[in-house]
mmCIF file with all atom_site columns, C-alpha atoms in Angstrom:
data_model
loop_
_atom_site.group_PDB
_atom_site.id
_atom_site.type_symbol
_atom_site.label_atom_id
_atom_site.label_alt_id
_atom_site.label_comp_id
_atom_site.label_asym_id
_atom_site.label_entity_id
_atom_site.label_seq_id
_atom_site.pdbx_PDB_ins_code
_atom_site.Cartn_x
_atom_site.Cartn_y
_atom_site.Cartn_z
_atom_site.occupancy
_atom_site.B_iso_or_equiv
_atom_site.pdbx_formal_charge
_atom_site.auth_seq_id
_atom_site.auth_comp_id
_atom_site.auth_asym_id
_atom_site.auth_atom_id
_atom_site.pdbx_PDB_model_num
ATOM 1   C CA . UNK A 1 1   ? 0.000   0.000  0.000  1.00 0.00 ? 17  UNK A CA 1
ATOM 2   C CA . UNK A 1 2   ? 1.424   3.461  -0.872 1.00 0.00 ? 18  UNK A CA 1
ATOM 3   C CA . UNK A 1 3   ? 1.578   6.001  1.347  1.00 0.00 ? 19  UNK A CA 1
ATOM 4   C CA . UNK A 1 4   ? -1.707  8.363  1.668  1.00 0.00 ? 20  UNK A CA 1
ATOM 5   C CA . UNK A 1 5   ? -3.874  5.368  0.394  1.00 0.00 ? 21  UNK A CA 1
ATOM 6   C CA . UNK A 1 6   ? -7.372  6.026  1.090  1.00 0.00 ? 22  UNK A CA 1
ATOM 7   C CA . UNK A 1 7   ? -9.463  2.801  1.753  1.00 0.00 ? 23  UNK A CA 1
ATOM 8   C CA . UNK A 1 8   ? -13.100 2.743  1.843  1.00 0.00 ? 24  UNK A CA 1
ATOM 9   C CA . UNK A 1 9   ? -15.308 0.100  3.810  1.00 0.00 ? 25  UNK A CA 1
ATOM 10  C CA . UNK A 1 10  ? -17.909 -2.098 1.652  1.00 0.00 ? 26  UNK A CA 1
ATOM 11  C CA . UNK A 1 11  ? -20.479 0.505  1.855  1.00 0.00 ? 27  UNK A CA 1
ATOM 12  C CA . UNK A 1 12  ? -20.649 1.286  -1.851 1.00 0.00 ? 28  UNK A CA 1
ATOM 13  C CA . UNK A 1 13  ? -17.078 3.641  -1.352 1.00 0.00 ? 29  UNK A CA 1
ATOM 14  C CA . UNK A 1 14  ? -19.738 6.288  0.776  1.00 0.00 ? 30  UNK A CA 1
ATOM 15  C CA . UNK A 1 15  ? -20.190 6.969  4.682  1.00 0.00 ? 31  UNK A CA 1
ATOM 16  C CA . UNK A 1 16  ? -23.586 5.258  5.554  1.00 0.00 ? 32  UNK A CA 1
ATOM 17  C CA . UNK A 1 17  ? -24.739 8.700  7.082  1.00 0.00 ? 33  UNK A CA 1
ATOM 18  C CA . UNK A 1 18  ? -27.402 8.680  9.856  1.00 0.00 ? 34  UNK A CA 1
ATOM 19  C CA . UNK A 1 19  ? -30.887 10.232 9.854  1.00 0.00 ? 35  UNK A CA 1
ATOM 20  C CA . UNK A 1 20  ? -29.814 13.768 9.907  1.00 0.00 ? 36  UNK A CA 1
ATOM 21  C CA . UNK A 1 21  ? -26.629 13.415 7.444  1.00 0.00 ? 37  UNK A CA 1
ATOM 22  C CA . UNK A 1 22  ? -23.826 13.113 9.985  1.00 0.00 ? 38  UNK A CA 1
ATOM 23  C CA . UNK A 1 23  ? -21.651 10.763 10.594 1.00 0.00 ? 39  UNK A CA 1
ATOM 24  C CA . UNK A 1 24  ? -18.798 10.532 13.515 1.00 0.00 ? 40  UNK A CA 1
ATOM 25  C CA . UNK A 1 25  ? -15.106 10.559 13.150 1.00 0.00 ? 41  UNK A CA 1
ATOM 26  C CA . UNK A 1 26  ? -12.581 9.212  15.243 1.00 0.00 ? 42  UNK A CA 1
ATOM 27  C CA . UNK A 1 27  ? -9.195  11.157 14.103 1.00 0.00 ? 43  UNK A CA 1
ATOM 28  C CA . UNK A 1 28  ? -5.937  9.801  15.375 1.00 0.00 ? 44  UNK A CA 1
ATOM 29  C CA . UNK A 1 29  ? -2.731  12.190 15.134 1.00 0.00 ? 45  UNK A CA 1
ATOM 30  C CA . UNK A 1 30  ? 1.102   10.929 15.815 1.00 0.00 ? 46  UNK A CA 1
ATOM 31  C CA . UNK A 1 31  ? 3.852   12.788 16.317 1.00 0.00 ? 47  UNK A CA 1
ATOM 32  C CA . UNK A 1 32  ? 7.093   11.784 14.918 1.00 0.00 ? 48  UNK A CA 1
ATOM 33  C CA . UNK A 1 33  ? 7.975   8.253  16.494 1.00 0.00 ? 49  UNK A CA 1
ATOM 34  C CA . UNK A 1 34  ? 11.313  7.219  17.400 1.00 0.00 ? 50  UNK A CA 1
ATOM 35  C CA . UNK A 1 35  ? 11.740  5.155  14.230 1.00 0.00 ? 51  UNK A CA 1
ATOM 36  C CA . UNK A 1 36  ? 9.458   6.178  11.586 1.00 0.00 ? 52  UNK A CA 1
ATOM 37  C CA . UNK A 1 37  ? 10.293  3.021  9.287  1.00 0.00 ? 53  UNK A CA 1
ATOM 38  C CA . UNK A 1 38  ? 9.140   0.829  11.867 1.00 0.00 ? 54  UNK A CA 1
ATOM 39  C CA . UNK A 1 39  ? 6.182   2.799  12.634 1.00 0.00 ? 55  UNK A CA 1
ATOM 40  C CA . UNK A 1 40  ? 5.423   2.635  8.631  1.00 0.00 ? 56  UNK A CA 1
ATOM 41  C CA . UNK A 1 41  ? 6.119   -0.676 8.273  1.00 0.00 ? 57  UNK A CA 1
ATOM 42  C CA . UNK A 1 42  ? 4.403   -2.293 11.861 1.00 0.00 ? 58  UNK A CA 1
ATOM 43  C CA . UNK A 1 43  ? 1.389   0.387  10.802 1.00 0.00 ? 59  UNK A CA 1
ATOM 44  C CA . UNK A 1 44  ? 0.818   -1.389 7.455  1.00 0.00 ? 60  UNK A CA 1
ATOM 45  C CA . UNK A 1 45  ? 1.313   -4.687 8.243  1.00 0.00 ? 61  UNK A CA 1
ATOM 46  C CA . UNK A 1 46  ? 0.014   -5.356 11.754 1.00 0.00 ? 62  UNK A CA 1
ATOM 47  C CA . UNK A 1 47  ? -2.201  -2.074 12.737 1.00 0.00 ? 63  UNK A CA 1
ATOM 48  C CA . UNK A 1 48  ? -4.486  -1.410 9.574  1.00 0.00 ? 64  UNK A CA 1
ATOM 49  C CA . UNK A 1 49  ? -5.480  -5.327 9.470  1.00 0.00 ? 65  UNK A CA 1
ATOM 50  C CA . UNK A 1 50  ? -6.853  -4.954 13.201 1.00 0.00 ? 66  UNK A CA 1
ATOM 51  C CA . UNK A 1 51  ? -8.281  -1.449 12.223 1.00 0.00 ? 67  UNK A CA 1
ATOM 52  C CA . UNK A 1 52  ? -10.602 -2.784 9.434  1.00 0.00 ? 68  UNK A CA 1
ATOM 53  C CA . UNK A 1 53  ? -11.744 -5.509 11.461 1.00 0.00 ? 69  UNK A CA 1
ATOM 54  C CA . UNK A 1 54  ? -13.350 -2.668 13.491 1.00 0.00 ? 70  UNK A CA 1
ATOM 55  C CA . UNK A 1 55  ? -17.775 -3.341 14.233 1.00 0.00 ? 71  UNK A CA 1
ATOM 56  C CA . UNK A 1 56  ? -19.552 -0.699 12.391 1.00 0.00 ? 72  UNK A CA 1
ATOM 57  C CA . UNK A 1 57  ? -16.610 0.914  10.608 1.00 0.00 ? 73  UNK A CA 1
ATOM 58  C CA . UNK A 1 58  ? -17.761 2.411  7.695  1.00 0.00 ? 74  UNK A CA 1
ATOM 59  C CA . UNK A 1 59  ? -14.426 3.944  6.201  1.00 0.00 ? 75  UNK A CA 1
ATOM 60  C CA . UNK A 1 60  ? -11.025 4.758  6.597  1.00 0.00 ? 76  UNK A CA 1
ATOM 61  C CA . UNK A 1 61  ? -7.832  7.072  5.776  1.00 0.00 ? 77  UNK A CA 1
ATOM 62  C CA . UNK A 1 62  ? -4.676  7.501  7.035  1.00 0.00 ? 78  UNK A CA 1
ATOM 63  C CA . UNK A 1 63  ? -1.496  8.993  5.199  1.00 0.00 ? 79  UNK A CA 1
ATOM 64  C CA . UNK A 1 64  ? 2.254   9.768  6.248  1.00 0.00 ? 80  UNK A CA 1
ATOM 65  C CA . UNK A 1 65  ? 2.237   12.913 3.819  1.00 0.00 ? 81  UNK A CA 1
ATOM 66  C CA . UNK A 1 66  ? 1.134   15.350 6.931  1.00 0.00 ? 82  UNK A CA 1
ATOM 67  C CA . UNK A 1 67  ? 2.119   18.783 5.935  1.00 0.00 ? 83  UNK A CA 1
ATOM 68  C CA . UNK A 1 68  ? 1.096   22.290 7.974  1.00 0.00 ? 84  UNK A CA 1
ATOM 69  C CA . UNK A 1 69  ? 0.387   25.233 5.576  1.00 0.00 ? 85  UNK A CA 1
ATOM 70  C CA . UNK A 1 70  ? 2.932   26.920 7.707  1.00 0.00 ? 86  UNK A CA 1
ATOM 71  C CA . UNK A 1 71  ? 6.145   26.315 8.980  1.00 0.00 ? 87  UNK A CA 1
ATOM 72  C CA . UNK A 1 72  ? 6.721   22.796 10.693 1.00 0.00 ? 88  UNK A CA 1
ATOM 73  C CA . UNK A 1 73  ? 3.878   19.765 10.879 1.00 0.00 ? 89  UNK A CA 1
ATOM 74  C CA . UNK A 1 74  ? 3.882   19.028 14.939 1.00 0.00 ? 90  UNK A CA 1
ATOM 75  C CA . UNK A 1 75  ? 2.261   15.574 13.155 1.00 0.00 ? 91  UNK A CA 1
ATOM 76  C CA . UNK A 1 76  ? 4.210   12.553 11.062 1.00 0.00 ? 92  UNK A CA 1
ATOM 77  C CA . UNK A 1 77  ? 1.101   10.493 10.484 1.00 0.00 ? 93  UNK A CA 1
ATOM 78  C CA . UNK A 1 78  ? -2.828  10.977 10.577 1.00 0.00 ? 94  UNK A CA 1
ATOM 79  C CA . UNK A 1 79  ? -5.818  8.343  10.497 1.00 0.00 ? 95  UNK A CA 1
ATOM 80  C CA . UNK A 1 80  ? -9.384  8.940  10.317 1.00 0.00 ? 96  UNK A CA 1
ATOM 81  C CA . UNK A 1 81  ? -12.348 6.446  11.366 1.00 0.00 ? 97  UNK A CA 1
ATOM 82  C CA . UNK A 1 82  ? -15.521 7.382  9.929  1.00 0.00 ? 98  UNK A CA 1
ATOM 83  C CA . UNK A 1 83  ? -19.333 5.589  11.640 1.00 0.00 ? 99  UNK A CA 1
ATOM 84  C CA . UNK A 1 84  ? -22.623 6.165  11.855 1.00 0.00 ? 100 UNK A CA 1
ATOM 85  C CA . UNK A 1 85  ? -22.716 7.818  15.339 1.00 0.00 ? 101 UNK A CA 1
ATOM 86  C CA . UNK A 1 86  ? -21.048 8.437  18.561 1.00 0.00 ? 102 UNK A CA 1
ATOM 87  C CA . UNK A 1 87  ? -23.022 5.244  19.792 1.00 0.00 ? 103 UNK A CA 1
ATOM 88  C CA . UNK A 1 88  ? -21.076 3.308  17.088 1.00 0.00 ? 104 UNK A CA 1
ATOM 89  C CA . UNK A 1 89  ? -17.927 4.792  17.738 1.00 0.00 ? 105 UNK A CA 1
ATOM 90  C CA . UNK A 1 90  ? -18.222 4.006  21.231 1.00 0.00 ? 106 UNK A CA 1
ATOM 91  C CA . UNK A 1 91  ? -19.650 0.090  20.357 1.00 0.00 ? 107 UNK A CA 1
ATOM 92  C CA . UNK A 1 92  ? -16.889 -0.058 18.006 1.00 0.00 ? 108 UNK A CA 1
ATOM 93  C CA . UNK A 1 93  ? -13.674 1.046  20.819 1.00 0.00 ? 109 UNK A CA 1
ATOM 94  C CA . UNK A 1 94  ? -15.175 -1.056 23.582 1.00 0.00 ? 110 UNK A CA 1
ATOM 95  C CA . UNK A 1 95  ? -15.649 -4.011 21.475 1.00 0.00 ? 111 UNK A CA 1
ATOM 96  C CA . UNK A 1 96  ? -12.681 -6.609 21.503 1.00 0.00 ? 112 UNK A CA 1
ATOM 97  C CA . UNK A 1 97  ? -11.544 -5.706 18.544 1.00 0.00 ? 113 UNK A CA 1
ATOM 98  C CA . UNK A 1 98  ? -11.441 -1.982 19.936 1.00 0.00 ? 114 UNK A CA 1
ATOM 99  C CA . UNK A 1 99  ? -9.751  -3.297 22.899 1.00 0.00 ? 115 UNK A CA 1
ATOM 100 C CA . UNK A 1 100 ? -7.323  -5.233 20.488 1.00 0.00 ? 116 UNK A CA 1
ATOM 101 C CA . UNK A 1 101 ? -6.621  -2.069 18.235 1.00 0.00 ? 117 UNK A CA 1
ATOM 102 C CA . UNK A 1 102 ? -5.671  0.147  21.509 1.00 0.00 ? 118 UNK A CA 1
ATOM 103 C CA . UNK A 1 103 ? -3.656  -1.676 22.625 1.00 0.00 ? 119 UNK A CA 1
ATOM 104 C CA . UNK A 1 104 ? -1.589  -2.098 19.662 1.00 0.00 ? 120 UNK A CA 1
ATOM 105 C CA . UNK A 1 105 ? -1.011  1.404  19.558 1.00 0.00 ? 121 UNK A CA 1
ATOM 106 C CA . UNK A 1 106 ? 1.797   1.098  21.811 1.00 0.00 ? 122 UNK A CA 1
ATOM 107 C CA . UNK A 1 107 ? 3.848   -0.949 19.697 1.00 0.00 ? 123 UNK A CA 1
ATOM 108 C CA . UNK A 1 108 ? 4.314   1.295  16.734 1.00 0.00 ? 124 UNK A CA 1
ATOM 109 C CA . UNK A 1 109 ? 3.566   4.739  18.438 1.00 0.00 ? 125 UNK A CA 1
ATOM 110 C CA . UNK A 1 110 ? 6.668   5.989  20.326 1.00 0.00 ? 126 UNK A CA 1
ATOM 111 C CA . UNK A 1 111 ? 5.956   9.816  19.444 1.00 0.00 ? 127 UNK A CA 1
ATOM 112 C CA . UNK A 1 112 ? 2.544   9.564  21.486 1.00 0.00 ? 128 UNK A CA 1
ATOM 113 C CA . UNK A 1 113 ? -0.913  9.815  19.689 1.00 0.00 ? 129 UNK A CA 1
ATOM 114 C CA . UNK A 1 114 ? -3.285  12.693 20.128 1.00 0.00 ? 130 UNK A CA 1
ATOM 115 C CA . UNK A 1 115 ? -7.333  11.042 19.726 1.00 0.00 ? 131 UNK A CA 1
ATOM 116 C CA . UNK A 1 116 ? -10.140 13.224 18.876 1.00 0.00 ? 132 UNK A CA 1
ATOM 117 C CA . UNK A 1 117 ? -13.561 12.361 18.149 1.00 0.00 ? 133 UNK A CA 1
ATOM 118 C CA . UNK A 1 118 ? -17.122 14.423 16.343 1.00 0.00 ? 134 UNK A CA 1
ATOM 119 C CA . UNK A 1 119 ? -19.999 14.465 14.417 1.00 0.00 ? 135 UNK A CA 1
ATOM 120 C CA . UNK A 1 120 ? -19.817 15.707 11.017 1.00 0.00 ? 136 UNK A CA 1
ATOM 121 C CA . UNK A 1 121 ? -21.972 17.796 9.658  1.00 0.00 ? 137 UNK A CA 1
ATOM 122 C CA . UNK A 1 122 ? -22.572 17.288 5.886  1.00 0.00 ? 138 UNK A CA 1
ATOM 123 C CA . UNK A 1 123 ? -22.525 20.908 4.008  1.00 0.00 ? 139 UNK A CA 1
ATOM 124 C CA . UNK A 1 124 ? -24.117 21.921 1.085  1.00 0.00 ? 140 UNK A CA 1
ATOM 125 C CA . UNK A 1 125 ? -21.976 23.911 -1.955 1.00 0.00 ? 141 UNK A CA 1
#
């Protein structure tokens, strides 16, 4: 997988929005690690495989190409977790697979992780 691949649950390559047109993303943020090959390589062989077996996840990006529009990127890496809902989100984290992808974190992630959940609000152009 190159890096910046976007990958798309089986829901027809679209975010199964809910009744009001939201959906709920989880965004995860990492610093520089210690070793970024490792994290690259452990991220795209061991972490994405857990991350897909995620309940209720209905898509997901990540890339490695994290740039700021000025000056420095505090960021090396950046995932995003789209579902239905908070409820899903929180379904999905607590499940054992959840529980599984957590933990994993810690074996790839030496620069810390910054998590940050919300509903998205679909806009019109």
């Amino acid at each position: 997988m190159n890096q910046g691949t976007e990958r798309l649950a089986d829901s027809g390559g679209l975010p199964c929005p809910d009744s009001n047109g939201s959906t709920h993303k989880l965004l995860v943020l990492y610093p520089t690690p210690t070793d970024p090959d490792h994290f690259r390589d452990y991220y795209l062989t061991n972490h994405l495989p857990l991350v897909t077996r995620l309940p209720g996840l209905l898509a997901w990006r990540y890339s490695f190409d994290v740039a700021a529009t000025q000056g420095e990127t505090p960021y090396f890496a950046v995932f995003e977790a789209e579902f239905a809902d908070a409820a899903a989100m929180t379904a999905a984290r607590a499940s054992p697979q959840g529980r599984q992808v957590t933990a994993d974190v810690a074996n790839y992630a030496t620069g810390g992780v910054v998590v940050i959940h919300y509903p998205v609000q679909q806009g019109t152009a």
